[in-house]
Structure formats: C-alpha cells, structure tokens
C-alpha cells in the first residue's frame, strides 16, 4: 500500500493518533526481511504486511479504546477487504484475551476501497516507505501575484473586447444611420434610373423589331406576289408553247397536204394549158382554113394573129376575159373565125378565173 495512504488519517474516525500508530506498525513490519522477489509473491507479501500492520494497529492500547466500527472503517480506508479485516481481528483477539469477539463485518456499512492501490515495490531489506512531500503552503504574496495576474488577464480581455467586439455590438448612431439611408436612397435612385433606361431601350428595341417584322412581312408579300406572277407567267408561257407546238404540229401536218394540193394545182394548170394549146391549135387550123374558103386573106396578118393569140394564152390572167387584138383585127374579114376566137377566149377566161379561186381556197 502506498505510504501516503498509510500515513493519511481516516475520515470520520476518531482514533487518537491512529495514523501515527499505523505508521509505527508499518515501520515495524517493514523491518522484517522478505525473501520473495516474484511479483505474485511480492503482492501476497504486501497483503500480509497490511494484515500484520492491522493486527499491530488493533493490539495498540490507544486504538483498543475506540469503537470497533471506527477501527473497521479505518482499516477499510487503508485498503483491507472484509476477509483481511476479519483475519486481522481474529489474530488480534488471539494475541490479546481482553479483546472482545469481532462482530460480523458485513453488518457495518463498508465503503468501497476507493484509495486501495498496490504497495510500491520494496528494494532491499528493512526499507521504509517514503512519506510524500507536503504541498507548499500559500502565503499572501502568492495570492497577490495570482490576483495581479488574474487582473491583468481580465484587463487584457476587456481591452480586446472593447476594441474588437464593442464596435460591432453597439447600435449605429443617428448620423451613420442617416448616411446609410441616404446612400441606400441614392443607390435605389440609380437602380431605378438604370431600370428606366433599360425599359426605354427595351421599348425601342421592341419598336424596331416590330418595324423590321412589318418590313419583312411586306417583303415576303412582295416576294410571294412576284413568285406568283412568275408562276402565272410560266404557266402562260407553257400554254403558249403548247399552242405553238400544236400549231407547229398542225403546220407540219399541213405542209405535205399543201405541197400535194400545189402539185395537183400545177398538174391541173398544165392539163388546162395543154387543153388550151390544143384549142389554139384547133383555132390555128381553123384560121388557116378560113382564108382558103373566103379567097381573100393575107398571110402576114394571119401570122401576126397567131403570135398574138399565143401571147394572150401565155400572158397572166387578170381574172377578166378580153377579146385578143388579133381577133378584133380579123373580125371584119371573117365572122366565123371571130365567133370561134370569142368562144375560145371565153373558155380561157373562165378557166383563168377559176384558177385564182382554187389558189385562194388553198
């Protein structure tokens, strides 16, 4: 058991000089040699020493005058358990006949061994427990130093609090409040002006966007109208081209027929010319026979009359039949020849008048 606990007085135990007696018993028991150095044996020897000290303590005449409960409580405070206290009481009763039999230890309130610790190791024989040094006593100088240090610390903390915390904890003054209010009002006015400016810009942008949209819509309408006009013109052009293609196809189909009709007309004209030439030949033959019948005809006028008749047949027809000059010249001399020439010219004029009609029909 530690020496400090061995020398400490028991709380609530009114044993005169009990600690001194216990210390004397401890010194007496420590003088006895111990031959065991094993840890377990050392612990057992320590417990035996405690029991021996308790026996010496109980056998002391000064202690025997105190109540038994106080002695038991003192031994419990020294770290002895119930069995060891009972053993010490039995040994003390066996060594001294004047000691009364020990009552049941369990009947007394036993406090837990709060201060029980294993005894420090002992080195050598007869070594005594060293008493712990008493705590130093404080005089007025120590208290004054502590007060000065505490006051300095408190003053420093107070100064720091005044410097750093108090300005933040104090409410603002009226001037600062007015300045803050004025600053906030100016900021609010500036923000309101910025909002008004932004609103005006937004309205201007909206108006310009609306104008642009109107112009774009008008341009789109113009483009759509132009596209529609182009589509209509293209449709008309296609219709015209379709009509032209139809006319070209009709002309292509009509040209062979016109050529065929022209060839037929030429053939008819040649046939008519041949018939006229035959009629002219007949007239010439009749003209040659007419002077022989009358007995008074000149060959020169007959030849000239024949030439004029041929020129009249070969000349272009104007559509109106006329009596040739040779017939007019020969009319007084030969009425028969004149009538024949008149009939021939009438026939030729009718055929010539019919020819333009065919050409016009074609």
mmCIF file of C-alpha atoms in Angstrom:
data_model
loop_
_atom_site.group_PDB
_atom_site.id
_atom_site.type_symbol
_atom_site.label_atom_id
_atom_site.label_comp_id
_atom_site.label_asym_id
_atom_site.label_seq_id
_atom_site.Cartn_x
_atom_site.Cartn_y
_atom_site.Cartn_z
ATOM 1 C CA UNK A 1 0.000 0.000 0.000
ATOM 2 C CA UNK A 2 1.388 3.480 -0.754
ATOM 3 C CA UNK A 3 2.954 5.316 2.037
ATOM 4 C CA UNK A 4 0.766 8.336 1.522
ATOM 5 C CA UNK A 5 -2.349 6.297 2.082
ATOM 6 C CA UNK A 6 -0.790 4.552 5.032
ATOM 7 C CA UNK A 7 0.041 7.827 6.711
ATOM 8 C CA UNK A 8 -3.255 9.586 5.762
ATOM 9 C CA UNK A 9 -5.767 9.819 8.626
ATOM 10 C CA UNK A 10 -9.111 8.076 8.209
ATOM 11 C CA UNK A 11 -12.034 10.418 7.536
ATOM 12 C CA UNK A 12 -14.713 10.239 10.233
ATOM 13 C CA UNK A 13 -12.618 8.006 12.537
ATOM 14 C CA UNK A 14 -11.983 9.441 15.984
ATOM 15 C CA UNK A 15 -8.952 7.380 16.830
ATOM 16 C CA UNK A 16 -6.350 9.379 18.734
ATOM 17 C CA UNK A 17 -3.031 9.251 16.964
ATOM 18 C CA UNK A 18 -4.327 6.406 14.760
ATOM 19 C CA UNK A 19 -2.171 7.346 11.833
ATOM 20 C CA UNK A 20 0.888 7.507 13.999
ATOM 21 C CA UNK A 21 0.166 4.059 15.382
ATOM 22 C CA UNK A 22 -0.421 2.696 11.896
ATOM 23 C CA UNK A 23 2.844 4.239 10.693
ATOM 24 C CA UNK A 24 4.706 2.730 13.609
ATOM 25 C CA UNK A 25 3.202 -0.665 12.836
ATOM 26 C CA UNK A 26 4.200 -0.285 9.206
ATOM 27 C CA UNK A 27 7.753 0.576 10.176
ATOM 28 C CA UNK A 28 7.894 -2.432 12.458
ATOM 29 C CA UNK A 29 6.632 -4.782 9.802
ATOM 30 C CA UNK A 30 8.942 -3.357 7.154
ATOM 31 C CA UNK A 31 11.967 -4.193 9.241
ATOM 32 C CA UNK A 32 11.238 -7.875 8.881
ATOM 33 C CA UNK A 33 13.133 -9.419 5.993
ATOM 34 C CA UNK A 34 11.321 -10.653 2.904
ATOM 35 C CA UNK A 35 12.895 -13.425 0.840
ATOM 36 C CA UNK A 36 10.465 -13.442 -2.083
ATOM 37 C CA UNK A 37 11.162 -11.423 -5.208
ATOM 38 C CA UNK A 38 8.479 -12.863 -7.505
ATOM 39 C CA UNK A 39 5.749 -10.340 -8.456
ATOM 40 C CA UNK A 40 2.949 -12.548 -7.265
ATOM 41 C CA UNK A 41 4.741 -13.392 -4.074
ATOM 42 C CA UNK A 42 5.531 -9.697 -3.645
ATOM 43 C CA UNK A 43 1.824 -8.874 -3.869
ATOM 44 C CA UNK A 44 0.975 -11.584 -1.374
ATOM 45 C CA UNK A 45 3.673 -10.349 0.999
ATOM 46 C CA UNK A 46 2.273 -6.820 0.673
ATOM 47 C CA UNK A 47 -1.175 -8.066 1.661
ATOM 48 C CA UNK A 48 0.350 -9.991 4.551
ATOM 49 C CA UNK A 49 2.158 -6.861 5.670
ATOM 50 C CA UNK A 50 -1.136 -4.973 5.578
ATOM 51 C CA UNK A 51 -2.734 -7.666 7.708
ATOM 52 C CA UNK A 52 0.234 -7.598 10.125
ATOM 53 C CA UNK A 53 0.006 -3.827 10.348
ATOM 54 C CA UNK A 54 -3.717 -4.133 11.001
ATOM 55 C CA UNK A 55 -3.056 -6.649 13.807
ATOM 56 C CA UNK A 56 -0.462 -4.363 15.361
ATOM 57 C CA UNK A 57 -2.879 -1.467 14.934
ATOM 58 C CA UNK A 58 -5.682 -3.363 16.669
ATOM 59 C CA UNK A 59 -3.412 -4.501 19.503
ATOM 60 C CA UNK A 60 -2.306 -0.979 20.271
ATOM 61 C CA UNK A 61 -3.757 0.151 23.647
ATOM 62 C CA UNK A 62 -4.637 3.595 22.319
ATOM 63 C CA UNK A 63 -6.663 2.095 19.496
ATOM 64 C CA UNK A 64 -8.470 -0.515 21.599
ATOM 65 C CA UNK A 65 -10.292 2.243 23.481
ATOM 66 C CA UNK A 66 -12.060 3.403 20.277
ATOM 67 C CA UNK A 67 -15.281 1.774 18.978
ATOM 68 C CA UNK A 68 -14.913 -1.333 16.839
ATOM 69 C CA UNK A 69 -16.858 0.141 13.930
ATOM 70 C CA UNK A 70 -14.450 3.044 13.701
ATOM 71 C CA UNK A 71 -11.485 0.674 13.738
ATOM 72 C CA UNK A 72 -13.060 -1.447 10.967
ATOM 73 C CA UNK A 73 -13.813 1.676 8.911
ATOM 74 C CA UNK A 74 -10.225 2.855 9.393
ATOM 75 C CA UNK A 75 -8.881 -0.490 8.191
ATOM 76 C CA UNK A 76 -11.208 -0.358 5.162
ATOM 77 C CA UNK A 77 -9.869 3.084 4.353
ATOM 78 C CA UNK A 78 -6.385 1.624 4.471
ATOM 79 C CA UNK A 79 -7.298 -0.811 1.679
ATOM 80 C CA UNK A 80 -8.125 -4.022 3.563
ATOM 81 C CA UNK A 81 -11.097 -6.085 2.425
ATOM 82 C CA UNK A 82 -13.590 -7.871 4.672
ATOM 83 C CA UNK A 83 -11.700 -11.174 4.829
ATOM 84 C CA UNK A 84 -8.435 -9.460 5.700
ATOM 85 C CA UNK A 85 -10.148 -7.307 8.356
ATOM 86 C CA UNK A 86 -11.759 -10.447 9.837
ATOM 87 C CA UNK A 87 -8.394 -12.224 9.812
ATOM 88 C CA UNK A 88 -6.705 -9.249 11.498
ATOM 89 C CA UNK A 89 -9.460 -9.111 14.144
ATOM 90 C CA UNK A 90 -9.090 -12.845 14.784
ATOM 91 C CA UNK A 91 -5.311 -12.591 15.098
ATOM 92 C CA UNK A 92 -5.622 -9.545 17.353
ATOM 93 C CA UNK A 93 -8.209 -11.372 19.503
ATOM 94 C CA UNK A 94 -5.988 -14.488 19.689
ATOM 95 C CA UNK A 95 -2.938 -12.428 20.705
ATOM 96 C CA UNK A 96 -4.832 -10.460 23.398
ATOM 97 C CA UNK A 97 -7.549 -12.057 25.581
ATOM 98 C CA UNK A 98 -9.039 -8.727 26.508
ATOM 99 C CA UNK A 99 -10.327 -8.096 23.036
ATOM 100 C CA UNK A 100 -13.999 -8.909 22.558
ATOM 101 C CA UNK A 101 -15.051 -11.190 19.714
ATOM 102 C CA UNK A 102 -15.371 -9.327 16.489
ATOM 103 C CA UNK A 103 -18.887 -8.792 15.231
ATOM 104 C CA UNK A 104 -19.907 -9.641 11.717
ATOM 105 C CA UNK A 105 -18.055 -7.354 9.417
ATOM 106 C CA UNK A 106 -20.874 -7.330 6.902
ATOM 107 C CA UNK A 107 -23.190 -5.659 9.451
ATOM 108 C CA UNK A 108 -21.191 -2.417 9.273
ATOM 109 C CA UNK A 109 -21.504 -0.211 6.195
ATOM 110 C CA UNK A 110 -18.412 -0.925 4.195
ATOM 111 C CA UNK A 111 -17.212 1.751 1.825
ATOM 112 C CA UNK A 112 -15.539 0.621 -1.389
ATOM 113 C CA UNK A 113 -11.780 0.706 -1.266
ATOM 114 C CA UNK A 114 -11.553 3.866 -3.315
ATOM 115 C CA UNK A 115 -7.968 4.522 -2.280
ATOM 116 C CA UNK A 116 -6.710 0.962 -2.459
ATOM 117 C CA UNK A 117 -3.595 0.690 -4.607
ATOM 118 C CA UNK A 118 -0.910 -1.909 -4.731
ATOM 119 C CA UNK A 119 2.030 -1.151 -2.497
ATOM 120 C CA UNK A 120 5.145 0.174 -4.206
ATOM 121 C CA UNK A 121 7.941 -2.336 -4.647
ATOM 122 C CA UNK A 122 10.471 -2.657 -1.871
ATOM 123 C CA UNK A 123 14.134 -2.952 -2.658
ATOM 124 C CA UNK A 124 16.412 -4.496 -0.092
ATOM 125 C CA UNK A 125 15.657 -5.345 3.482
ATOM 126 C CA UNK A 126 14.284 -3.003 6.035
ATOM 127 C CA UNK A 127 13.406 -0.218 3.508
ATOM 128 C CA UNK A 128 10.847 2.189 4.890
ATOM 129 C CA UNK A 129 8.004 3.842 2.961
ATOM 130 C CA UNK A 130 8.925 7.366 1.924
ATOM 131 C CA UNK A 131 6.384 9.895 3.088
ATOM 132 C CA UNK A 132 5.093 12.135 0.249
ATOM 133 C CA UNK A 133 6.144 15.770 0.450
ATOM 134 C CA UNK A 134 3.606 18.073 1.894
ATOM 135 C CA UNK A 135 2.099 20.572 -0.578
ATOM 136 C CA UNK A 136 3.628 24.020 -0.219
ATOM 137 C CA UNK A 137 1.614 26.494 1.740
ATOM 138 C CA UNK A 138 0.465 29.650 0.005
ATOM 139 C CA UNK A 139 1.105 32.939 1.705
ATOM 140 C CA UNK A 140 -0.183 36.410 0.889
ATOM 141 C CA UNK A 141 2.482 37.001 -1.745
ATOM 142 C CA UNK A 142 1.286 34.074 -3.815
ATOM 143 C CA UNK A 143 -2.283 35.282 -3.502
ATOM 144 C CA UNK A 144 -1.217 38.789 -4.522
ATOM 145 C CA UNK A 145 0.660 37.505 -7.553
ATOM 146 C CA UNK A 146 -2.336 35.407 -8.574
ATOM 147 C CA UNK A 147 -4.624 38.404 -8.148
ATOM 148 C CA UNK A 148 -2.316 40.632 -10.227
ATOM 149 C CA UNK A 149 -2.018 38.044 -12.996
ATOM 150 C CA UNK A 150 -5.753 37.429 -12.991
ATOM 151 C CA UNK A 151 -6.431 41.170 -13.059
ATOM 152 C CA UNK A 152 -4.007 41.632 -15.984
ATOM 153 C CA UNK A 153 -5.645 38.823 -17.917
ATOM 154 C CA UNK A 154 -9.102 40.228 -17.224
ATOM 155 C CA UNK A 155 -7.957 43.709 -18.208
ATOM 156 C CA UNK A 156 -6.442 42.425 -21.457
ATOM 157 C CA UNK A 157 -9.586 40.504 -22.315
ATOM 158 C CA UNK A 158 -11.686 43.572 -21.526
ATOM 159 C CA UNK A 159 -9.490 45.790 -23.713
ATOM 160 C CA UNK A 160 -9.698 43.324 -26.596
ATOM 161 C CA UNK A 161 -13.457 43.092 -26.203
ATOM 162 C CA UNK A 162 -13.769 46.894 -26.196
ATOM 163 C CA UNK A 163 -11.555 47.199 -29.260
ATOM 164 C CA UNK A 164 -12.937 44.423 -31.437
ATOM 165 C CA UNK A 165 -16.341 43.368 -30.088
ATOM 166 C CA UNK A 166 -17.909 46.542 -28.716
ATOM 167 C CA UNK A 167 -17.878 48.463 -32.059
ATOM 168 C CA UNK A 168 -19.775 45.599 -33.656
ATOM 169 C CA UNK A 169 -22.225 45.265 -30.788
ATOM 170 C CA UNK A 170 -23.068 48.939 -30.392
ATOM 171 C CA UNK A 171 -26.051 50.210 -32.379
ATOM 172 C CA UNK A 172 -25.185 52.715 -35.115
ATOM 173 C CA UNK A 173 -25.520 56.403 -34.399
ATOM 174 C CA UNK A 174 -28.170 58.619 -35.971
ATOM 175 C CA UNK A 175 -25.614 60.243 -38.290
ATOM 176 C CA UNK A 176 -24.400 56.891 -39.539
ATOM 177 C CA UNK A 177 -27.990 55.765 -39.914
ATOM 178 C CA UNK A 178 -28.825 58.877 -41.937
ATOM 179 C CA UNK A 179 -25.725 58.437 -44.088
ATOM 180 C CA UNK A 180 -26.628 54.802 -44.680
ATOM 181 C CA UNK A 181 -30.208 55.773 -45.524
ATOM 182 C CA UNK A 182 -29.003 58.454 -47.936
ATOM 183 C CA UNK A 183 -26.588 56.020 -49.560
ATOM 184 C CA UNK A 184 -29.332 53.437 -49.910
ATOM 185 C CA UNK A 185 -31.676 56.072 -51.364
ATOM 186 C CA UNK A 186 -29.019 57.119 -53.898
ATOM 187 C CA UNK A 187 -28.410 53.511 -54.838
ATOM 188 C CA UNK A 188 -32.146 52.965 -55.169
ATOM 189 C CA UNK A 189 -32.465 56.063 -57.391
ATOM 190 C CA UNK A 190 -29.544 54.894 -59.511
ATOM 191 C CA UNK A 191 -31.095 51.449 -59.805
ATOM 192 C CA UNK A 192 -34.459 52.998 -60.713
ATOM 193 C CA UNK A 193 -32.803 55.179 -63.360
ATOM 194 C CA UNK A 194 -30.992 52.168 -64.749
ATOM 195 C CA UNK A 195 -34.278 50.260 -64.836
ATOM 196 C CA UNK A 196 -35.996 53.163 -66.628
ATOM 197 C CA UNK A 197 -33.173 53.360 -69.142
ATOM 198 C CA UNK A 198 -33.323 49.627 -69.655
ATOM 199 C CA UNK A 199 -37.088 49.847 -70.091
ATOM 200 C CA UNK A 200 -36.717 52.608 -72.693
ATOM 201 C CA UNK A 201 -34.084 50.630 -74.548
ATOM 202 C CA UNK A 202 -36.300 47.564 -74.427
ATOM 203 C CA UNK A 203 -39.249 49.528 -75.807
ATOM 204 C CA UNK A 204 -37.064 50.981 -78.574
ATOM 205 C CA UNK A 205 -35.775 47.536 -79.444
ATOM 206 C CA UNK A 206 -39.339 46.215 -79.433
ATOM 207 C CA UNK A 207 -40.489 49.015 -81.758
ATOM 208 C CA UNK A 208 -37.563 48.477 -84.114
ATOM 209 C CA UNK A 209 -38.189 44.755 -84.069
ATOM 210 C CA UNK A 210 -41.855 45.405 -84.875
ATOM 211 C CA UNK A 211 -40.862 47.675 -87.770
ATOM 212 C CA UNK A 212 -38.418 45.094 -89.018
ATOM 213 C CA UNK A 213 -41.112 42.461 -88.764
ATOM 214 C CA UNK A 214 -43.505 44.686 -90.744
ATOM 215 C CA UNK A 215 -40.884 45.300 -93.427
ATOM 216 C CA UNK A 216 -40.019 41.649 -93.570
ATOM 217 C CA UNK A 217 -43.713 40.763 -93.853
ATOM 218 C CA UNK A 218 -44.124 43.298 -96.680
ATOM 219 C CA UNK A 219 -41.022 41.967 -98.405
ATOM 220 C CA UNK A 220 -42.340 38.441 -98.029
ATOM 221 C CA UNK A 221 -45.662 39.541 -99.529
ATOM 222 C CA UNK A 222 -43.817 41.141 -102.438
ATOM 223 C CA UNK A 223 -41.720 38.048 -102.911
ATOM 224 C CA UNK A 224 -44.794 35.850 -102.799
ATOM 225 C CA UNK A 225 -46.564 38.135 -105.308
ATOM 226 C CA UNK A 226 -43.517 38.088 -107.588
ATOM 227 C CA UNK A 227 -43.262 34.332 -107.261
ATOM 228 C CA UNK A 228 -46.958 34.026 -108.049
ATOM 229 C CA UNK A 229 -46.553 36.315 -111.080
ATOM 230 C CA UNK A 230 -43.584 34.255 -112.224
ATOM 231 C CA UNK A 231 -45.579 31.073 -111.804
ATOM 232 C CA UNK A 232 -48.505 32.589 -113.711
ATOM 233 C CA UNK A 233 -46.192 33.817 -116.475
ATOM 234 C CA UNK A 234 -44.564 30.424 -116.616
ATOM 235 C CA UNK A 235 -47.994 28.810 -116.839
ATOM 236 C CA UNK A 236 -48.973 31.202 -119.645
ATOM 237 C CA UNK A 237 -45.680 30.578 -121.386
ATOM 238 C CA UNK A 238 -46.260 26.873 -121.130
ATOM 239 C CA UNK A 239 -49.760 27.332 -122.531
ATOM 240 C CA UNK A 240 -48.390 29.474 -125.358
ATOM 241 C CA UNK A 241 -45.671 26.980 -126.041
ATOM 242 C CA UNK A 242 -48.268 24.251 -126.025
ATOM 243 C CA UNK A 243 -50.349 26.229 -128.528
ATOM 244 C CA UNK A 244 -47.288 26.979 -130.655
ATOM 245 C CA UNK A 245 -46.316 23.336 -130.509
ATOM 246 C CA UNK A 246 -49.841 22.434 -131.619
ATOM 247 C CA UNK A 247 -49.727 24.968 -134.439
ATOM 248 C CA UNK A 248 -46.295 23.738 -135.497
ATOM 249 C CA UNK A 249 -47.565 20.193 -135.475
ATOM 250 C CA UNK A 250 -50.612 21.264 -137.495
ATOM 251 C CA UNK A 251 -48.383 23.176 -139.928
ATOM 252 C CA UNK A 252 -46.100 20.168 -140.132
ATOM 253 C CA UNK A 253 -49.078 18.049 -140.988
ATOM 254 C CA UNK A 254 -50.497 20.721 -143.361
ATOM 255 C CA UNK A 255 -47.327 21.322 -145.410
ATOM 256 C CA UNK A 256 -47.388 17.909 -147.126
ATOM 257 C CA UNK A 257 -51.025 18.401 -147.936
ATOM 258 C CA UNK A 258 -50.337 21.907 -149.286
ATOM 259 C CA UNK A 259 -47.497 20.556 -151.363
ATOM 260 C CA UNK A 260 -49.746 17.818 -152.613
ATOM 261 C CA UNK A 261 -52.512 20.331 -153.410
ATOM 262 C CA UNK A 262 -49.966 22.608 -155.116
ATOM 263 C CA UNK A 263 -48.744 19.731 -157.208
ATOM 264 C CA UNK A 264 -52.308 18.867 -158.035
ATOM 265 C CA UNK A 265 -52.985 22.517 -158.983
ATOM 266 C CA UNK A 266 -49.881 22.580 -161.148
ATOM 267 C CA UNK A 267 -50.965 19.386 -162.794
ATOM 268 C CA UNK A 268 -54.419 20.855 -163.370
ATOM 269 C CA UNK A 269 -52.858 24.048 -164.771
ATOM 270 C CA UNK A 270 -50.658 22.057 -167.094
ATOM 271 C CA UNK A 271 -53.623 19.991 -168.184
ATOM 272 C CA UNK A 272 -55.623 23.162 -168.807
ATOM 273 C CA UNK A 273 -52.676 24.658 -170.673
ATOM 274 C CA UNK A 274 -52.461 21.598 -172.798
ATOM 275 C CA UNK A 275 -56.174 21.816 -173.494
ATOM 276 C CA UNK A 276 -55.820 25.482 -174.377
ATOM 277 C CA UNK A 277 -52.902 24.690 -176.602
ATOM 278 C CA UNK A 278 -54.981 22.089 -178.318
ATOM 279 C CA UNK A 279 -57.836 24.560 -178.685
ATOM 280 C CA UNK A 280 -55.322 27.085 -180.010
ATOM 281 C CA UNK A 281 -54.066 24.568 -182.465
ATOM 282 C CA UNK A 282 -57.607 23.942 -183.499
ATOM 283 C CA UNK A 283 -58.132 27.661 -183.913
ATOM 284 C CA UNK A 284 -54.966 27.973 -185.928
ATOM 285 C CA UNK A 285 -56.051 25.163 -188.097
ATOM 286 C CA UNK A 286 -59.414 26.796 -188.498
ATOM 287 C CA UNK A 287 -57.691 30.103 -189.220
ATOM 288 C CA UNK A 288 -55.584 28.542 -191.882
ATOM 289 C CA UNK A 289 -58.658 27.009 -193.439
ATOM 290 C CA UNK A 290 -60.681 30.261 -193.279
ATOM 291 C CA UNK A 291 -58.674 32.240 -195.945
ATOM 292 C CA UNK A 292 -58.919 29.378 -198.320
ATOM 293 C CA UNK A 293 -62.697 29.441 -198.017
ATOM 294 C CA UNK A 294 -63.025 33.223 -198.398
ATOM 295 C CA UNK A 295 -60.317 33.644 -201.046
ATOM 296 C CA UNK A 296 -59.061 36.988 -199.740
ATOM 297 C CA UNK A 297 -56.669 36.713 -196.819
ATOM 298 C CA UNK A 298 -53.156 37.907 -196.273
ATOM 299 C CA UNK A 299 -50.574 35.539 -194.732
ATOM 300 C CA UNK A 300 -48.857 38.226 -192.766
ATOM 301 C CA UNK A 301 -51.819 39.243 -190.678
ATOM 302 C CA UNK A 302 -52.582 35.585 -190.121
ATOM 303 C CA UNK A 303 -49.095 35.015 -188.733
ATOM 304 C CA UNK A 304 -49.333 38.049 -186.560
ATOM 305 C CA UNK A 305 -52.699 36.989 -185.346
ATOM 306 C CA UNK A 306 -51.320 33.584 -184.457
ATOM 307 C CA UNK A 307 -48.486 35.183 -182.471
ATOM 308 C CA UNK A 308 -50.853 37.450 -180.611
ATOM 309 C CA UNK A 309 -53.105 34.501 -179.753
ATOM 310 C CA UNK A 310 -50.134 32.587 -178.336
ATOM 311 C CA UNK A 311 -49.013 35.595 -176.280
ATOM 312 C CA UNK A 312 -52.516 36.018 -174.963
ATOM 313 C CA UNK A 313 -52.586 32.403 -173.856
ATOM 314 C CA UNK A 314 -49.170 32.667 -172.221
ATOM 315 C CA UNK A 315 -49.864 36.048 -170.580
ATOM 316 C CA UNK A 316 -51.018 36.135 -166.907
ATOM 317 C CA UNK A 317 -54.707 36.088 -166.380
ATOM 318 C CA UNK A 318 -56.220 39.025 -164.577
ATOM 319 C CA UNK A 319 -59.486 37.306 -163.922
ATOM 320 C CA UNK A 320 -61.494 39.131 -166.656
ATOM 321 C CA UNK A 321 -61.736 37.688 -170.170
ATOM 322 C CA UNK A 322 -60.982 40.039 -173.068
ATOM 323 C CA UNK A 323 -61.004 39.643 -176.815
ATOM 324 C CA UNK A 324 -57.496 39.453 -178.249
ATOM 325 C CA UNK A 325 -56.319 42.101 -180.648
ATOM 326 C CA UNK A 326 -55.776 39.665 -183.463
ATOM 327 C CA UNK A 327 -59.362 38.534 -183.132
ATOM 328 C CA UNK A 328 -60.514 42.160 -183.263
ATOM 329 C CA UNK A 329 -58.355 42.672 -186.351
ATOM 330 C CA UNK A 330 -59.683 39.580 -188.030
ATOM 331 C CA UNK A 331 -63.317 40.181 -187.051
ATOM 332 C CA UNK A 332 -64.303 42.314 -190.110
ATOM 333 C CA UNK A 333 -62.832 39.798 -192.517
ATOM 334 C CA UNK A 334 -64.177 36.611 -191.071
ATOM 335 C CA UNK A 335 -67.161 36.497 -188.768
ATOM 336 C CA UNK A 336 -66.854 32.770 -188.263
ATOM 337 C CA UNK A 337 -63.299 32.997 -187.063
ATOM 338 C CA UNK A 338 -64.252 35.823 -184.759
ATOM 339 C CA UNK A 339 -67.008 33.857 -183.160
ATOM 340 C CA UNK A 340 -64.693 30.901 -182.675
ATOM 341 C CA UNK A 341 -62.000 33.103 -181.145
ATOM 342 C CA UNK A 342 -64.556 34.707 -178.900
ATOM 343 C CA UNK A 343 -65.718 31.323 -177.693
ATOM 344 C CA UNK A 344 -62.114 30.224 -177.086
ATOM 345 C CA UNK A 345 -61.288 33.355 -175.160
ATOM 346 C CA UNK A 346 -64.430 32.984 -173.128
ATOM 347 C CA UNK A 347 -63.422 29.423 -172.274
ATOM 348 C CA UNK A 348 -59.894 30.515 -171.404
ATOM 349 C CA UNK A 349 -61.184 33.378 -169.283
ATOM 350 C CA UNK A 350 -63.495 31.068 -167.374
ATOM 351 C CA UNK A 351 -60.676 28.632 -166.652
ATOM 352 C CA UNK A 352 -58.351 31.504 -165.699
ATOM 353 C CA UNK A 353 -60.940 32.953 -163.404
ATOM 354 C CA UNK A 354 -61.451 29.635 -161.731
ATOM 355 C CA UNK A 355 -57.736 29.130 -161.094
ATOM 356 C CA UNK A 356 -57.331 32.009 -158.589
ATOM 357 C CA UNK A 357 -60.380 30.728 -156.813
ATOM 358 C CA UNK A 358 -58.593 27.412 -156.291
ATOM 359 C CA UNK A 359 -55.475 29.184 -155.121
ATOM 360 C CA UNK A 360 -57.474 31.247 -152.677
ATOM 361 C CA UNK A 361 -59.154 28.101 -151.364
ATOM 362 C CA UNK A 362 -55.779 26.508 -150.844
#
